[in-house]
PDB file of C-alpha atoms and ligand atoms in Angstrom:
ATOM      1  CA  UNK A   1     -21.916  44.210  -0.586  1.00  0.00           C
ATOM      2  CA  UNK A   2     -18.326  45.520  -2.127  1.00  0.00           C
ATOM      3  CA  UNK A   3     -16.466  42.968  -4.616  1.00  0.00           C
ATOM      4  CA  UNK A   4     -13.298  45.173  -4.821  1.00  0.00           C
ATOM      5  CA  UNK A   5     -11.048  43.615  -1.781  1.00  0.00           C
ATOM      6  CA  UNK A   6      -8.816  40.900  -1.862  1.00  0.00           C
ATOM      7  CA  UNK A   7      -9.825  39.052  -4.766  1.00  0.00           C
ATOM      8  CA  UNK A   8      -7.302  40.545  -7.210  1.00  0.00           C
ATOM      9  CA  UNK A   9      -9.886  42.463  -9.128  1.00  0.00           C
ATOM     10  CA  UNK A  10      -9.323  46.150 -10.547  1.00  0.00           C
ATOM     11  CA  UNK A  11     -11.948  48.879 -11.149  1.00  0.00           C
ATOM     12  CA  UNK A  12     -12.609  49.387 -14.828  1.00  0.00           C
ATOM     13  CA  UNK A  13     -10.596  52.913 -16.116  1.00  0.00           C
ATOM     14  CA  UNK A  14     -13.378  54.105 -18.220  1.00  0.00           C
ATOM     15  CA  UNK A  15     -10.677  57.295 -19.367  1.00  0.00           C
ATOM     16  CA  UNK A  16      -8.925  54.260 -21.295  1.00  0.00           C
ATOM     17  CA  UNK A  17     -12.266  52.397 -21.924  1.00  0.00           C
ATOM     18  CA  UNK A  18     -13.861  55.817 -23.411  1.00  0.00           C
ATOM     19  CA  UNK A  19     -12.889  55.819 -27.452  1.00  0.00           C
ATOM     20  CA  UNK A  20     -14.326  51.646 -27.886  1.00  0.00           C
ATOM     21  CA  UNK A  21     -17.644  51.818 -25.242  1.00  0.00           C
ATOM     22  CA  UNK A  22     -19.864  52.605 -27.695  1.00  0.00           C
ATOM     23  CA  UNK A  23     -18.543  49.911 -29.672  1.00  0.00           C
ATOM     24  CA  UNK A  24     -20.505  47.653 -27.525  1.00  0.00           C
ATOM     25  CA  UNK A  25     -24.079  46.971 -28.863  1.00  0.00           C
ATOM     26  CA  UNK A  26     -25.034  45.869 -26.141  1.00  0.00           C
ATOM     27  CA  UNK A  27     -24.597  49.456 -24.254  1.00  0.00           C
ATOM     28  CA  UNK A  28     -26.146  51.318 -26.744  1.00  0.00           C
ATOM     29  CA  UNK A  29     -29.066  48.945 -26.724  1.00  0.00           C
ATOM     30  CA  UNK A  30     -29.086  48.875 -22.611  1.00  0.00           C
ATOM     31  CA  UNK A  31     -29.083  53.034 -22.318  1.00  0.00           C
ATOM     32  CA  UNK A  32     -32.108  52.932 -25.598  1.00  0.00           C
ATOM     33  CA  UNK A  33     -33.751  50.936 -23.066  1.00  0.00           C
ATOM     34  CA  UNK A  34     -33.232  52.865 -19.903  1.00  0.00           C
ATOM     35  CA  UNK A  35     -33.999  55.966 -21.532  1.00  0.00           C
ATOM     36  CA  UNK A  36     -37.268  54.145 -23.224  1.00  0.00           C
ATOM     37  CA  UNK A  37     -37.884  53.288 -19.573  1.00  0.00           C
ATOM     38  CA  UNK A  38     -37.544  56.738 -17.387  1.00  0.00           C
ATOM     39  CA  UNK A  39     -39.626  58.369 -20.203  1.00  0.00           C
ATOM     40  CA  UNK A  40     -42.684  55.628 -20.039  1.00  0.00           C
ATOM     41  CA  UNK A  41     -42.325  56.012 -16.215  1.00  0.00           C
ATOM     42  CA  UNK A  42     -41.652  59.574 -15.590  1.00  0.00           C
ATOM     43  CA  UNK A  43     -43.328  62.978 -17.246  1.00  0.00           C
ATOM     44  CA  UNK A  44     -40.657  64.144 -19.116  1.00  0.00           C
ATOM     45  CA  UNK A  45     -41.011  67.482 -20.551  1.00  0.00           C
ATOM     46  CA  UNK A  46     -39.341  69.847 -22.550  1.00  0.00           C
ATOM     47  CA  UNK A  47     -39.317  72.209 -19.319  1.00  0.00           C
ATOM     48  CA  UNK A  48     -36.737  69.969 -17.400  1.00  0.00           C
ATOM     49  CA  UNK A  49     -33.612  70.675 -16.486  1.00  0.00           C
ATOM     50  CA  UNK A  50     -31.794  67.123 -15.866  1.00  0.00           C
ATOM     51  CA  UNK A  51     -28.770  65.963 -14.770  1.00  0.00           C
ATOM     52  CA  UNK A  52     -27.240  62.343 -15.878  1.00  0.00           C
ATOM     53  CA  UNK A  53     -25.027  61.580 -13.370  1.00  0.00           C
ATOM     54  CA  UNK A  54     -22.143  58.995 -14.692  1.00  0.00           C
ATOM     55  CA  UNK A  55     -23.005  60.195 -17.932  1.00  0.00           C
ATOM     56  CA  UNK A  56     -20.178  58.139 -19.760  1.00  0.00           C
ATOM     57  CA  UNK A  57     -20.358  58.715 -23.022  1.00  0.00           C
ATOM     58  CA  UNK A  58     -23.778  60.359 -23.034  1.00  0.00           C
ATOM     59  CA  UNK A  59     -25.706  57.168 -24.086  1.00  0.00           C
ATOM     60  CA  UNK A  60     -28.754  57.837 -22.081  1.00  0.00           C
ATOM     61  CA  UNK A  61     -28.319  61.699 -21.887  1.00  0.00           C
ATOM     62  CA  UNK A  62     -28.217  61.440 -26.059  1.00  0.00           C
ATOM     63  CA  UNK A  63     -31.982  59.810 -26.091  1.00  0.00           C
ATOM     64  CA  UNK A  64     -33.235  61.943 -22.726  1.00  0.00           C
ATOM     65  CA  UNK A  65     -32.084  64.949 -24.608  1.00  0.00           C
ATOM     66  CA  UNK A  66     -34.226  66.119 -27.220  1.00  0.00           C
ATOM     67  CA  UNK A  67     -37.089  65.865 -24.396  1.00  0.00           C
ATOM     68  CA  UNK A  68     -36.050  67.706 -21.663  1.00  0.00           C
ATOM     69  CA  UNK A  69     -35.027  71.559 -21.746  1.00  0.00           C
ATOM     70  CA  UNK A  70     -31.547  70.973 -20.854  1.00  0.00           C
ATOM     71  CA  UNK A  71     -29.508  68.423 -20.011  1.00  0.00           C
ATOM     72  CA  UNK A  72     -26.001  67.966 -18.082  1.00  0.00           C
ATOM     73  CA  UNK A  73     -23.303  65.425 -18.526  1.00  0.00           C
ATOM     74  CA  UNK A  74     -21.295  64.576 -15.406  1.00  0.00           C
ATOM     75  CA  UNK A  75     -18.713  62.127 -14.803  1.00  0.00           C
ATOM     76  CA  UNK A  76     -15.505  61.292 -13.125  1.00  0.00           C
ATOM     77  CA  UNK A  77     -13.955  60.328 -17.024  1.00  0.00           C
ATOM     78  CA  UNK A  78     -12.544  63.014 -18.281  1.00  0.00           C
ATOM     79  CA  UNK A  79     -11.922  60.428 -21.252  1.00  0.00           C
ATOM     80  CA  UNK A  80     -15.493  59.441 -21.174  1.00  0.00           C
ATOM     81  CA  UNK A  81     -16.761  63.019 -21.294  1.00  0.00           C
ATOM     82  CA  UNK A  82     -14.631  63.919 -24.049  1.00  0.00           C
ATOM     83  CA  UNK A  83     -15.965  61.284 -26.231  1.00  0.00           C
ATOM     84  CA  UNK A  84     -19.403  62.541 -25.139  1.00  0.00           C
ATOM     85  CA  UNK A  85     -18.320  66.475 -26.398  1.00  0.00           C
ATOM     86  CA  UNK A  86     -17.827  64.762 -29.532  1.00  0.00           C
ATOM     87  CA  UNK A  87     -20.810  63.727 -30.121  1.00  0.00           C
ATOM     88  CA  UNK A  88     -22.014  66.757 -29.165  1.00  0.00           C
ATOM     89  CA  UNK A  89     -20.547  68.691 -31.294  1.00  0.00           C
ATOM     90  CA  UNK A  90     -20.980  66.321 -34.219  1.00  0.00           C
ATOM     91  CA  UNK A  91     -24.296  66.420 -33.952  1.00  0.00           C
ATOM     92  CA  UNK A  92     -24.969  70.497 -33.316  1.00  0.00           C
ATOM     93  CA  UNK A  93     -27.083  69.568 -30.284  1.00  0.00           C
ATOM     94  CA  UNK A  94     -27.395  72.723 -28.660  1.00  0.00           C
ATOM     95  CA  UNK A  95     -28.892  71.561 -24.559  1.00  0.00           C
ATOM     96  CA  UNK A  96     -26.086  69.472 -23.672  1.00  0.00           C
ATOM     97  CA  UNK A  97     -23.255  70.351 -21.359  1.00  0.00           C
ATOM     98  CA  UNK A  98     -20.841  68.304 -19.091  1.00  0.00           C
ATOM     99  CA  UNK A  99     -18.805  68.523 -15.981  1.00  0.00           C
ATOM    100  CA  UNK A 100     -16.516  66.551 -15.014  1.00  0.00           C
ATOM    101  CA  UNK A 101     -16.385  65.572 -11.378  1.00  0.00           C
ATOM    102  CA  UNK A 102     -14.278  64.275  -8.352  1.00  0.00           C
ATOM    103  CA  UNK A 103     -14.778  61.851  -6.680  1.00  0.00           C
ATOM    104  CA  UNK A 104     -16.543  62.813  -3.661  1.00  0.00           C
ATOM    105  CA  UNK A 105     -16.797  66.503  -4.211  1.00  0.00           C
ATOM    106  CA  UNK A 106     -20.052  68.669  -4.169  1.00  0.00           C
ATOM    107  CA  UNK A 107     -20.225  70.447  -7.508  1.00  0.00           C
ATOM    108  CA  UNK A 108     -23.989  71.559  -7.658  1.00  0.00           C
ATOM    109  CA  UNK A 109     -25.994  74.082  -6.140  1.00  0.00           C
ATOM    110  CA  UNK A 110     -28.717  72.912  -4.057  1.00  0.00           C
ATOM    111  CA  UNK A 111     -32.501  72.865  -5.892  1.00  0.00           C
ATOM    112  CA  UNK A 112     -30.518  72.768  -8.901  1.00  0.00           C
ATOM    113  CA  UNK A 113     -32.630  70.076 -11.528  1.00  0.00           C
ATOM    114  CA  UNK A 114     -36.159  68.653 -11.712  1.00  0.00           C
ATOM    115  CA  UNK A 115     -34.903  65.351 -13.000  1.00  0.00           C
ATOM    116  CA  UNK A 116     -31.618  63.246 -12.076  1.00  0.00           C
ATOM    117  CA  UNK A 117     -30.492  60.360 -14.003  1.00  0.00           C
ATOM    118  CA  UNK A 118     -28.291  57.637 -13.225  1.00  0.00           C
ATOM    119  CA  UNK A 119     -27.906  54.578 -15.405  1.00  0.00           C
ATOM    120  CA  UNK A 120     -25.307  51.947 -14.400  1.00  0.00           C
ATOM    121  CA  UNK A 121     -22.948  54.045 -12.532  1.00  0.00           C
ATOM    122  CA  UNK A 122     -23.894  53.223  -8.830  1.00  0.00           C
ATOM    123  CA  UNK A 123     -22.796  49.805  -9.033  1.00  0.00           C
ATOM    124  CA  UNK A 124     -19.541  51.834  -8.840  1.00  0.00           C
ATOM    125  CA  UNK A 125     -19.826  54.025  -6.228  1.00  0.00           C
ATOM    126  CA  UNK A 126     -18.705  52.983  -2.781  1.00  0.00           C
ATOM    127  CA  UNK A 127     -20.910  55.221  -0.178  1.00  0.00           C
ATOM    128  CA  UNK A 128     -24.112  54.940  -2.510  1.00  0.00           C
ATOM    129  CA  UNK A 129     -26.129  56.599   0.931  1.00  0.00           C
ATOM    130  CA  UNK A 130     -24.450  59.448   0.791  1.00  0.00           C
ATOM    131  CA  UNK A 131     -24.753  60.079  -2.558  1.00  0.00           C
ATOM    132  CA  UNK A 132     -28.561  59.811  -2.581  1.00  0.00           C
ATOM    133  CA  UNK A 133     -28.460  62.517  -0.083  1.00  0.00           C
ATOM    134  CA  UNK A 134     -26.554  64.717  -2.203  1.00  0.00           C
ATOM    135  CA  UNK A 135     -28.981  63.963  -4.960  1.00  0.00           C
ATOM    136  CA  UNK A 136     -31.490  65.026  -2.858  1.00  0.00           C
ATOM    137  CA  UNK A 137     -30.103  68.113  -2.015  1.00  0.00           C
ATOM    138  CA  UNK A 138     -29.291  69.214  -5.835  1.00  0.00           C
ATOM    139  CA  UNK A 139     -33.251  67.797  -7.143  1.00  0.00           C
ATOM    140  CA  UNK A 140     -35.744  70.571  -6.564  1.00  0.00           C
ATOM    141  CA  UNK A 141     -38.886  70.362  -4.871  1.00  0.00           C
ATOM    142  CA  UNK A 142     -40.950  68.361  -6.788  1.00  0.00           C
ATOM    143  CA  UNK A 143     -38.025  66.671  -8.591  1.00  0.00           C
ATOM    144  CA  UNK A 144     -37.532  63.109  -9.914  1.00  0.00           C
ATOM    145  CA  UNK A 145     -34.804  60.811  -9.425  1.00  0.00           C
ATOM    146  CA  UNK A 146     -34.081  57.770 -11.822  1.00  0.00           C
ATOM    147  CA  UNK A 147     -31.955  55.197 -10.932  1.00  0.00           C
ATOM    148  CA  UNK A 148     -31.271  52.682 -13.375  1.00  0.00           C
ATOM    149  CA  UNK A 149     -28.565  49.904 -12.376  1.00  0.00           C
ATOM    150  CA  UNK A 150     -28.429  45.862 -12.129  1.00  0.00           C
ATOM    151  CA  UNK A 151     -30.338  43.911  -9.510  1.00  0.00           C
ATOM    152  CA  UNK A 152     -28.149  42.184  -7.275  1.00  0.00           C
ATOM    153  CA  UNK A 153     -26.146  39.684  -8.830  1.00  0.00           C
ATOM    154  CA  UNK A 154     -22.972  37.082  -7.601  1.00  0.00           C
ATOM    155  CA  UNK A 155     -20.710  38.985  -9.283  1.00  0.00           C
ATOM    156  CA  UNK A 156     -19.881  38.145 -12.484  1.00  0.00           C
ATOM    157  CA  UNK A 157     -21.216  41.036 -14.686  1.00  0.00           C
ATOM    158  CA  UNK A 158     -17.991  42.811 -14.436  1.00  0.00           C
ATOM    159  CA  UNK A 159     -15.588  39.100 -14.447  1.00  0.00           C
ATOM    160  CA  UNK A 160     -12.424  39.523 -16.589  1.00  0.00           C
ATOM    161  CA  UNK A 161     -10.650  40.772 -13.578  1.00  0.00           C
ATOM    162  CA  UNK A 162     -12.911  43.788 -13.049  1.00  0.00           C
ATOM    163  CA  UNK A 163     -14.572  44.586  -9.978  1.00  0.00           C
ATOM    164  CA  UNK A 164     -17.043  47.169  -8.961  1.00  0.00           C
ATOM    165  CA  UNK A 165     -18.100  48.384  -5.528  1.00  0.00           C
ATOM    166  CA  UNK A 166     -21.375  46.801  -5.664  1.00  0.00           C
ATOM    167  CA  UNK A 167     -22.855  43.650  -7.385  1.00  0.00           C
ATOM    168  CA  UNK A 168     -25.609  44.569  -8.254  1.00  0.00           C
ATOM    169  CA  UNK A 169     -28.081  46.140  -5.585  1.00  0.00           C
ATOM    170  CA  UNK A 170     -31.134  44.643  -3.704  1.00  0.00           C
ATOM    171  CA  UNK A 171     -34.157  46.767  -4.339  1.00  0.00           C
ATOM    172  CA  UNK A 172     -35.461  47.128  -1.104  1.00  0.00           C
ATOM    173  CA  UNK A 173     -32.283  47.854   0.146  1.00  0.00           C
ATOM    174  CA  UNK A 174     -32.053  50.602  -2.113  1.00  0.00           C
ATOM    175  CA  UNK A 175     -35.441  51.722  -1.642  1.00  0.00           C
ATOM    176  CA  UNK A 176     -34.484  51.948   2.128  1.00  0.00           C
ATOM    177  CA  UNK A 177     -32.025  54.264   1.590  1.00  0.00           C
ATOM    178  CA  UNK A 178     -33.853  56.369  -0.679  1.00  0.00           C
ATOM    179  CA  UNK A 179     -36.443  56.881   2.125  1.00  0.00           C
ATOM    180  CA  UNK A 180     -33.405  57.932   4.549  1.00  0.00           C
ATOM    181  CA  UNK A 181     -32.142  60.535   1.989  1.00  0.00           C
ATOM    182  CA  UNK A 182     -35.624  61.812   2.295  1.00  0.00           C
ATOM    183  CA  UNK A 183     -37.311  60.409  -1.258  1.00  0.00           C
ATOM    184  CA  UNK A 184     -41.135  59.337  -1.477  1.00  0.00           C
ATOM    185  CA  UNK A 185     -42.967  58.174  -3.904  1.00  0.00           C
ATOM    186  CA  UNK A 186     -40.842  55.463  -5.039  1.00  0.00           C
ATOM    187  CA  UNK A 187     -41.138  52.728  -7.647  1.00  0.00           C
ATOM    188  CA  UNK A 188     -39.578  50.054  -9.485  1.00  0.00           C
ATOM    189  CA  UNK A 189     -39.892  48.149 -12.504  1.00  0.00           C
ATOM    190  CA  UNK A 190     -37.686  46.055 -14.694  1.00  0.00           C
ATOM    191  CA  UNK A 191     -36.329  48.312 -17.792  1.00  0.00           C
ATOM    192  CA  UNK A 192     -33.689  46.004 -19.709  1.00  0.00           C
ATOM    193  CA  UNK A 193     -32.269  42.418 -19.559  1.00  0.00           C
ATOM    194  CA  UNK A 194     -28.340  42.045 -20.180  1.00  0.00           C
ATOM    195  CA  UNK A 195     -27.254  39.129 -21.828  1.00  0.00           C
ATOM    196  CA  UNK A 196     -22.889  38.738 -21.615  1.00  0.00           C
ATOM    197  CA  UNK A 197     -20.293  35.764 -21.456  1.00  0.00           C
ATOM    198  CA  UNK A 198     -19.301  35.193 -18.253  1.00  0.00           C
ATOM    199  CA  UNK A 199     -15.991  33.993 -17.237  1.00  0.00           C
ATOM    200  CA  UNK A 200     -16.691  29.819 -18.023  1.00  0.00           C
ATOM    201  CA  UNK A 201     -18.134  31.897 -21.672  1.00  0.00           C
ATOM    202  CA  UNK A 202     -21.370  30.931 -20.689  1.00  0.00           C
ATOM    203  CA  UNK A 203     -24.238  33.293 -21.503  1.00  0.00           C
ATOM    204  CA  UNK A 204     -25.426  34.956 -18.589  1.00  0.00           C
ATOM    205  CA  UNK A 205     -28.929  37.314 -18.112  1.00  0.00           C
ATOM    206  CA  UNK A 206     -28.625  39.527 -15.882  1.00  0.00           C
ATOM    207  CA  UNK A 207     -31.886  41.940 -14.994  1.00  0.00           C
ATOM    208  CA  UNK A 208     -31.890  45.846 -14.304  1.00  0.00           C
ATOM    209  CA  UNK A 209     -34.101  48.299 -12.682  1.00  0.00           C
ATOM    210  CA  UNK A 210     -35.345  51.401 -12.757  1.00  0.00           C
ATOM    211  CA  UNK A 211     -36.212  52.647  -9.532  1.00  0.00           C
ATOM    212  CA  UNK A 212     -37.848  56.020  -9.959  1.00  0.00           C
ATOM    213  CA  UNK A 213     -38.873  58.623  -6.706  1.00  0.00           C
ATOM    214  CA  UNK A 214     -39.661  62.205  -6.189  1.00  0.00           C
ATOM    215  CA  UNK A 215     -38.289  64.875  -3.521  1.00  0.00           C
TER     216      UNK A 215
HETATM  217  C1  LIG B   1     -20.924  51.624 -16.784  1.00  0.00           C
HETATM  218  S1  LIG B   1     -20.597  53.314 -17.158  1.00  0.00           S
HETATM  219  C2  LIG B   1     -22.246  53.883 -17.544  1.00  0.00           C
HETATM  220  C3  LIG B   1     -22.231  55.071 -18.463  1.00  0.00           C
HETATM  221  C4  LIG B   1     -23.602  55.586 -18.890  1.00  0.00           C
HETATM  222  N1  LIG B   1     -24.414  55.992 -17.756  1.00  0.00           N
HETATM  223  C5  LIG B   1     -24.351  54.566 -19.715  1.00  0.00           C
HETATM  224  O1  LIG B   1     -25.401  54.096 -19.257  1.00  0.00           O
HETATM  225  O2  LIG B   1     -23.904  54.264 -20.831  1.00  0.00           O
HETATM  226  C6  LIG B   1     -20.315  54.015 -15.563  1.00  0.00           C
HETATM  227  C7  LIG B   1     -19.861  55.482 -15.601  1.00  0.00           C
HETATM  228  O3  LIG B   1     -19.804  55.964 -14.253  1.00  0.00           O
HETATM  229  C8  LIG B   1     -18.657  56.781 -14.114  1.00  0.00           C
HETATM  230  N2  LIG B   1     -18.318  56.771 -12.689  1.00  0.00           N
HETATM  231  C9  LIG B   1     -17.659  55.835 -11.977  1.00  0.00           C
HETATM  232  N3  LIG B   1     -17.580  56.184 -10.682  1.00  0.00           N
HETATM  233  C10 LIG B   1     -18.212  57.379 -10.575  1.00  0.00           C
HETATM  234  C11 LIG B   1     -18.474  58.265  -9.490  1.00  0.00           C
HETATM  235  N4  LIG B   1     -18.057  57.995  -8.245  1.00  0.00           N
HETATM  236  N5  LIG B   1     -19.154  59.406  -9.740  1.00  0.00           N
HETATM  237  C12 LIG B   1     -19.580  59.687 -10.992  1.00  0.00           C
HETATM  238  N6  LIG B   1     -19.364  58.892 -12.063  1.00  0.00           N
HETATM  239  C13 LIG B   1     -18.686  57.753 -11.852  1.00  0.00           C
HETATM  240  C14 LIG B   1     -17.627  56.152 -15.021  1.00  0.00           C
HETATM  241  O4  LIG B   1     -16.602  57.052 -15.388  1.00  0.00           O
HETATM  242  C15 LIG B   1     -18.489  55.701 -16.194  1.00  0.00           C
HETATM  243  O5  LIG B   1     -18.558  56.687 -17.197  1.00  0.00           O
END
């Protein structure tokens, strides 16, 4: 399933990416969509503590936030959280923190959120299986999980010589490993349509999901 090996592709470095991301309409509209989508699917309350997990620059946790309690920013980018603080600050939003993470490294307490977000960051994480597990572990009882992130695809989302562990993912795959890091209750649906240039310039559609499941 990786696209990272031997074809003379590099990951993206979102810490030098960070400062122009947002410049990108097509993000902003992608994560109003995604966000549009976890709310019509899951019951998301001002009680919630959530977690957005490859936050970025806190385009999803921005429109999950004023409906949820509280609301943590977490990603490897130190670049891409700072640009995020920003914001945050800008704004006076008072239920928004981040932490930045390693790669890897288990930074949560267990049973610590009722409601996980991920939008378009698993497509870049190699052991995705293991990571569900730890999601599992941090969701409490009762928790949701939203994963939002493009259906398989041949590999040219990224193109430009960028490369990401995963093209895309197959959703029964995925929903196969959500039932082996213990998740029930799962579901999927189509929340956005991304429409780029791909290497040949030629307009390309690519579809994502939102696969949403409970612990
Ligand atoms: C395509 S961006 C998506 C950002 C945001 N979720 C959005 O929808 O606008 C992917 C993000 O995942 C982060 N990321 C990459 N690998 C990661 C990992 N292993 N763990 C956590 N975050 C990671 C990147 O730094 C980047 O901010």
């Amino acid at each position: 399933m990786g696209n990272t090996s031997g074809d003379g592709n590099k990951p993206r470095n979102f810490d030098d990416a960070a400062t122009s991301w947002d410049d990108e309409p097509r993000r902003v509209r992608l994560a109003s969509e995604v966000a549009a989508a976890i709310r019509a699917e899951v019951g998301v309350t001002r009680y919630m503590t959530a977690l957005d997990y490859g936050c970025g620059t806190g385009l999803v946790t921005l429109c999950l936030q004023p409906h949820v309690g509280t609301i943590t920013g977490a990603d490897t980018s130190d670049g891409m959280l700072q640009v995020l603080r920003e914001k945050v600050a800008s704004r006076g939003v008072a239920n928004v923190a981040t932490v930045h993470l390693e790669p890897d490294q288990e930074t949560f307490p267990s049973e610590s959120f009722d409601l996980l977000v991920s939008s378009m960051t698993l497509h870049h994480v190699e052991d995705v299986a293991k990571l569900l597990v730890e999601f599992y572990r941090i969701l409490r009882p009762g928790g949701v999980l939203a994963i939002a992130d493009l259906d398989a695809e041949d590999g040219s989302f990224h193109g430009h010589g960028l490369a990401a562990a995963h093209s895309g993912f197959d959703r029964e795959r995925m929903r196969v490993m959500l039932v082996k890091a213990g998740f029930r209750g799962i579901r999927d649906t189509t929340a956005a349509t991304v429409e780029k240039n791909d290497a040949a310039a030629e307009i390309r559609t690519y579809t994502v999901f939102l696969m949403t499941a409970e612990k």
